[in-house]
Coordinates of C-alpha atoms in Angstrom, one line a residue:
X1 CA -33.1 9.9 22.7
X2 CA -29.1 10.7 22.2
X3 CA -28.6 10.0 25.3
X4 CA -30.1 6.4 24.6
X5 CA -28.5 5.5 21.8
X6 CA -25.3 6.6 23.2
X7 CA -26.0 3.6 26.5
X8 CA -26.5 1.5 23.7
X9 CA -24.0 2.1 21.8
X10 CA -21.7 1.5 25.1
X11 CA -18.5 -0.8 24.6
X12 CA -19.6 -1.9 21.6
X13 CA -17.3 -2.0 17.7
X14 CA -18.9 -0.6 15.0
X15 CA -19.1 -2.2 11.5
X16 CA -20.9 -2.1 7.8
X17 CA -20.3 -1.1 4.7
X18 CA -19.1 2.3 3.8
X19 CA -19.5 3.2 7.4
X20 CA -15.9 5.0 8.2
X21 CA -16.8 7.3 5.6
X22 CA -20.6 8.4 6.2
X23 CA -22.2 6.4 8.8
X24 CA -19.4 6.7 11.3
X25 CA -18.7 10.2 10.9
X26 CA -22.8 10.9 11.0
X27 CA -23.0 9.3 14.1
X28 CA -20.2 10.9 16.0
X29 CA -21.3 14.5 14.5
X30 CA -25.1 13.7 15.5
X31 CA -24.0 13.0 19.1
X32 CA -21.6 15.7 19.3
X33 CA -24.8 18.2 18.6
X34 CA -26.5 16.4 21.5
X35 CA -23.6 17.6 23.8
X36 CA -22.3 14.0 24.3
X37 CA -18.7 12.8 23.5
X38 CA -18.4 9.9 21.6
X39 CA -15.4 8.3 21.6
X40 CA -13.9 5.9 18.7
X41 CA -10.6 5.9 20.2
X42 CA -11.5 2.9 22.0
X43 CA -13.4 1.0 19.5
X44 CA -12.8 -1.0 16.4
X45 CA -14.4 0.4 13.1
X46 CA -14.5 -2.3 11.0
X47 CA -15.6 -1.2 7.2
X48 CA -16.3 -3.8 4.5
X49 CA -16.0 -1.4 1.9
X50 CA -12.1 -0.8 2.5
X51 CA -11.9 -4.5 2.8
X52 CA -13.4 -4.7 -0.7
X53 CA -11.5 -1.7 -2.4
X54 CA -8.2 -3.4 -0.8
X55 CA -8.9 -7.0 -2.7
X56 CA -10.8 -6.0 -5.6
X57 CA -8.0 -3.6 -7.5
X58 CA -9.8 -1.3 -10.0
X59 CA -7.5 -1.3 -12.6
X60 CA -7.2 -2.2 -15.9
X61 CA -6.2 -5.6 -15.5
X62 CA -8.8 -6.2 -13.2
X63 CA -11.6 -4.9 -15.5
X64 CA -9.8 -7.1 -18.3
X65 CA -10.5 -10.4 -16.1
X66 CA -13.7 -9.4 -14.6
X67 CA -15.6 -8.5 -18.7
X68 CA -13.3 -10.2 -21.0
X69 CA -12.5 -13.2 -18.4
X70 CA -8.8 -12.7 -19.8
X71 CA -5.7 -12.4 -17.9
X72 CA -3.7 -9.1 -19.0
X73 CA -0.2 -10.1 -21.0
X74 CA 2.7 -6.7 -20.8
X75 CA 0.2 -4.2 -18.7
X76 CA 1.4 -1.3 -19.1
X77 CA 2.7 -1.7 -22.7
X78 CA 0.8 0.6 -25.1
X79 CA -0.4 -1.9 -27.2
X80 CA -1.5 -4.5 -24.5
X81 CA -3.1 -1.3 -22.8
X82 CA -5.5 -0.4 -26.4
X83 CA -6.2 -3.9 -27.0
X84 CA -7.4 -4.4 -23.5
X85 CA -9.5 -1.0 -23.4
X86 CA -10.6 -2.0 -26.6
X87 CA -12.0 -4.9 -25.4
X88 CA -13.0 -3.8 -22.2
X89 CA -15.5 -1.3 -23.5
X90 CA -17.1 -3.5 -26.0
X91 CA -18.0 -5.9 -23.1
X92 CA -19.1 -3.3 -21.5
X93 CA -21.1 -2.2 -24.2
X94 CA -22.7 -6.0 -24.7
X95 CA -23.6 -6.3 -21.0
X96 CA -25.1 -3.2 -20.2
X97 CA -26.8 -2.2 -23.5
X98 CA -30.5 -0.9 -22.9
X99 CA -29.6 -1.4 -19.0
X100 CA -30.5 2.1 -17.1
X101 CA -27.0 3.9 -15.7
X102 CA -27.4 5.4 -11.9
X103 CA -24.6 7.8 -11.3
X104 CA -22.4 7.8 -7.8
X105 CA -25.5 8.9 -5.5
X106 CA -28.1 6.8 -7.3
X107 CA -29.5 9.3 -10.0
X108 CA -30.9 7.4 -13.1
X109 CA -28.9 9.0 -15.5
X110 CA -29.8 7.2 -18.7
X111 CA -29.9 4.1 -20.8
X112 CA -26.5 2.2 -22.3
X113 CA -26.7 2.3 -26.2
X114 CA -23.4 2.1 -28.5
X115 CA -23.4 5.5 -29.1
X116 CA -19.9 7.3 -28.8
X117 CA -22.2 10.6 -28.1
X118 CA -24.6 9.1 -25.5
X119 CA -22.1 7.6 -23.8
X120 CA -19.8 10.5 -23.6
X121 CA -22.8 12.3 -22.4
X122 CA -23.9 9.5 -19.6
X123 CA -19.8 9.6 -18.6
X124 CA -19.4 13.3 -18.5
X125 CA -22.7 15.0 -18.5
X126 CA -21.7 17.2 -15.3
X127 CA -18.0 18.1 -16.3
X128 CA -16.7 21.4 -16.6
X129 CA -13.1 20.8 -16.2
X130 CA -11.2 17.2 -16.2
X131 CA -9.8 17.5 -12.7
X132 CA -13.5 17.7 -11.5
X133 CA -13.1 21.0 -9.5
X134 CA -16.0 22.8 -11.8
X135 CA -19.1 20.7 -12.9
X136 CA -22.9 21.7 -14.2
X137 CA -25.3 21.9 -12.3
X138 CA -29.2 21.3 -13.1
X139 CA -29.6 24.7 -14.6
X140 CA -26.8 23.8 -17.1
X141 CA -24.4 26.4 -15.3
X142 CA -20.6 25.9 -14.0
X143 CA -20.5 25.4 -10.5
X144 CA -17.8 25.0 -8.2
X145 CA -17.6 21.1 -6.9
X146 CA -15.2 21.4 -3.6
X147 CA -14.5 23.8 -0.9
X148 CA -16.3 26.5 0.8
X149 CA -18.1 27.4 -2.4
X150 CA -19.2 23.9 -3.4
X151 CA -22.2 24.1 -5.4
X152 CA -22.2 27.5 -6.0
X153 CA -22.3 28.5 -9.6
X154 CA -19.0 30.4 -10.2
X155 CA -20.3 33.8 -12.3
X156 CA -21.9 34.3 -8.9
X157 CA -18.8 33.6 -6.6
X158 CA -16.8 35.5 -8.8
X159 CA -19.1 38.3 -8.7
X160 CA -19.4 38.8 -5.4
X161 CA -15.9 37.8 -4.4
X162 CA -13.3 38.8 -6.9
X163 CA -10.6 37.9 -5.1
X164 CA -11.7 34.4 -5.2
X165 CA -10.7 34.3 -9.2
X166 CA -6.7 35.7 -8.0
X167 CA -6.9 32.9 -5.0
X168 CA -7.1 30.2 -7.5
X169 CA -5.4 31.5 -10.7
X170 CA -2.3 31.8 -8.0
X171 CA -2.9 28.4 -6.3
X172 CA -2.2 25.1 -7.1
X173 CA -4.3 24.0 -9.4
X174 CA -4.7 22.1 -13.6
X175 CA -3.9 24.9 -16.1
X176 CA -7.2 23.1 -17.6
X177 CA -9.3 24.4 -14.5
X178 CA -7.8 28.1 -14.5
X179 CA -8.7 28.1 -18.3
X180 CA -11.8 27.2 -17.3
X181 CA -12.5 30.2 -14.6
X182 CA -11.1 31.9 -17.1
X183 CA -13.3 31.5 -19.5
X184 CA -16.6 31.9 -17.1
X185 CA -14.9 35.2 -15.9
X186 CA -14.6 36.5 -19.1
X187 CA -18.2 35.7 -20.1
X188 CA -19.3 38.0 -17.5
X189 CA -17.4 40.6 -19.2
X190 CA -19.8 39.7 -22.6
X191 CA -16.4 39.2 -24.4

């Protein structure tokens, strides 16, 4: 069947949305297991998604125009800034209240209500640490969210790699995130 595909896709561009990022990279990966080389060198990748994230900025001043319908006066200024947020996340608020939230993969993850709490919870119910290198997992425990030991919950990495805690208290990473190893390292300890 590879070997099918691989005829069809012969000569041809490759497009869609997203696709230089998952479907692409599937693909070549998929073939590659089948033994066949698939080469992109010599075809355009043409992904609509880069096009969109290009032309639709996701900053403030875009959110400001897109819920308020406002153009942002002094960005940047402290004061334009709060007023903006402000009045960003009431919008937000108005049109998504009782609407169901889906996080990044599509998990329902709960209903918009103006709640500070529930929201905060909806926003950040998986963070452990704010660069995002730690975050819960079902079970409620911390869990590392990048590298070799992604998804793994970190009592258990630490505990059967101690060496791992000295590789990232050394390395380059938030003082927030090593207080945060810290913290789970020391719980193992019952301190």
């Amino acid at each position: 069947m590879a070997r099918e595909l691989f005829r069809f896709f012969e000569g041809t561009d490759l497009a869609g949305f997203n696709v230089l990022k998952y479907d692409i990279p599937l693909l070549v990966e998929e073939f590659l297991r089948a033994g066949i080389d698939f080469d992109i060198e010599k075809r355009n990748l043409l992904d609509a998604q880069k096009i969109f994230f290009m032309m639709e900025k996701r900053n403030l001043s875009s959110a400001y125009k897109f819920y308020c319908g406002k153009t942002l006066e002094n960005a940047h200024s402290a004061e334009a800034d709060t007023i903006a947020t402000y009045e960003v996340f009431k919008s937000q608020i108005e049109r998504y209240m009782g609407q169901e939230l889906e996080d990044l993969q599509g998990n329902k993850i709960g209903i918009m209500e103006n709640d500070m709490k529930k929201i905060h919870s909806l926003i950040n119910e998986k963070m452990v640490d704010l660069a995002g290198r730690f975050v819960f997992n079902d079970k409620g425990e911390e869990c590392f969210n990048f590298g070799k030991q992604k998804g793994k919950p970190i009592a258990q990495v630490l505990k059967e790699e101690p060496g791992y805690y000295d590789w990232m208290m050394k390395g380059d990473f938030p003082l927030d995130t090593k207080r945060k190893l810290t913290q789970v390292k020391l719980r193992g300890f019952n301190l």
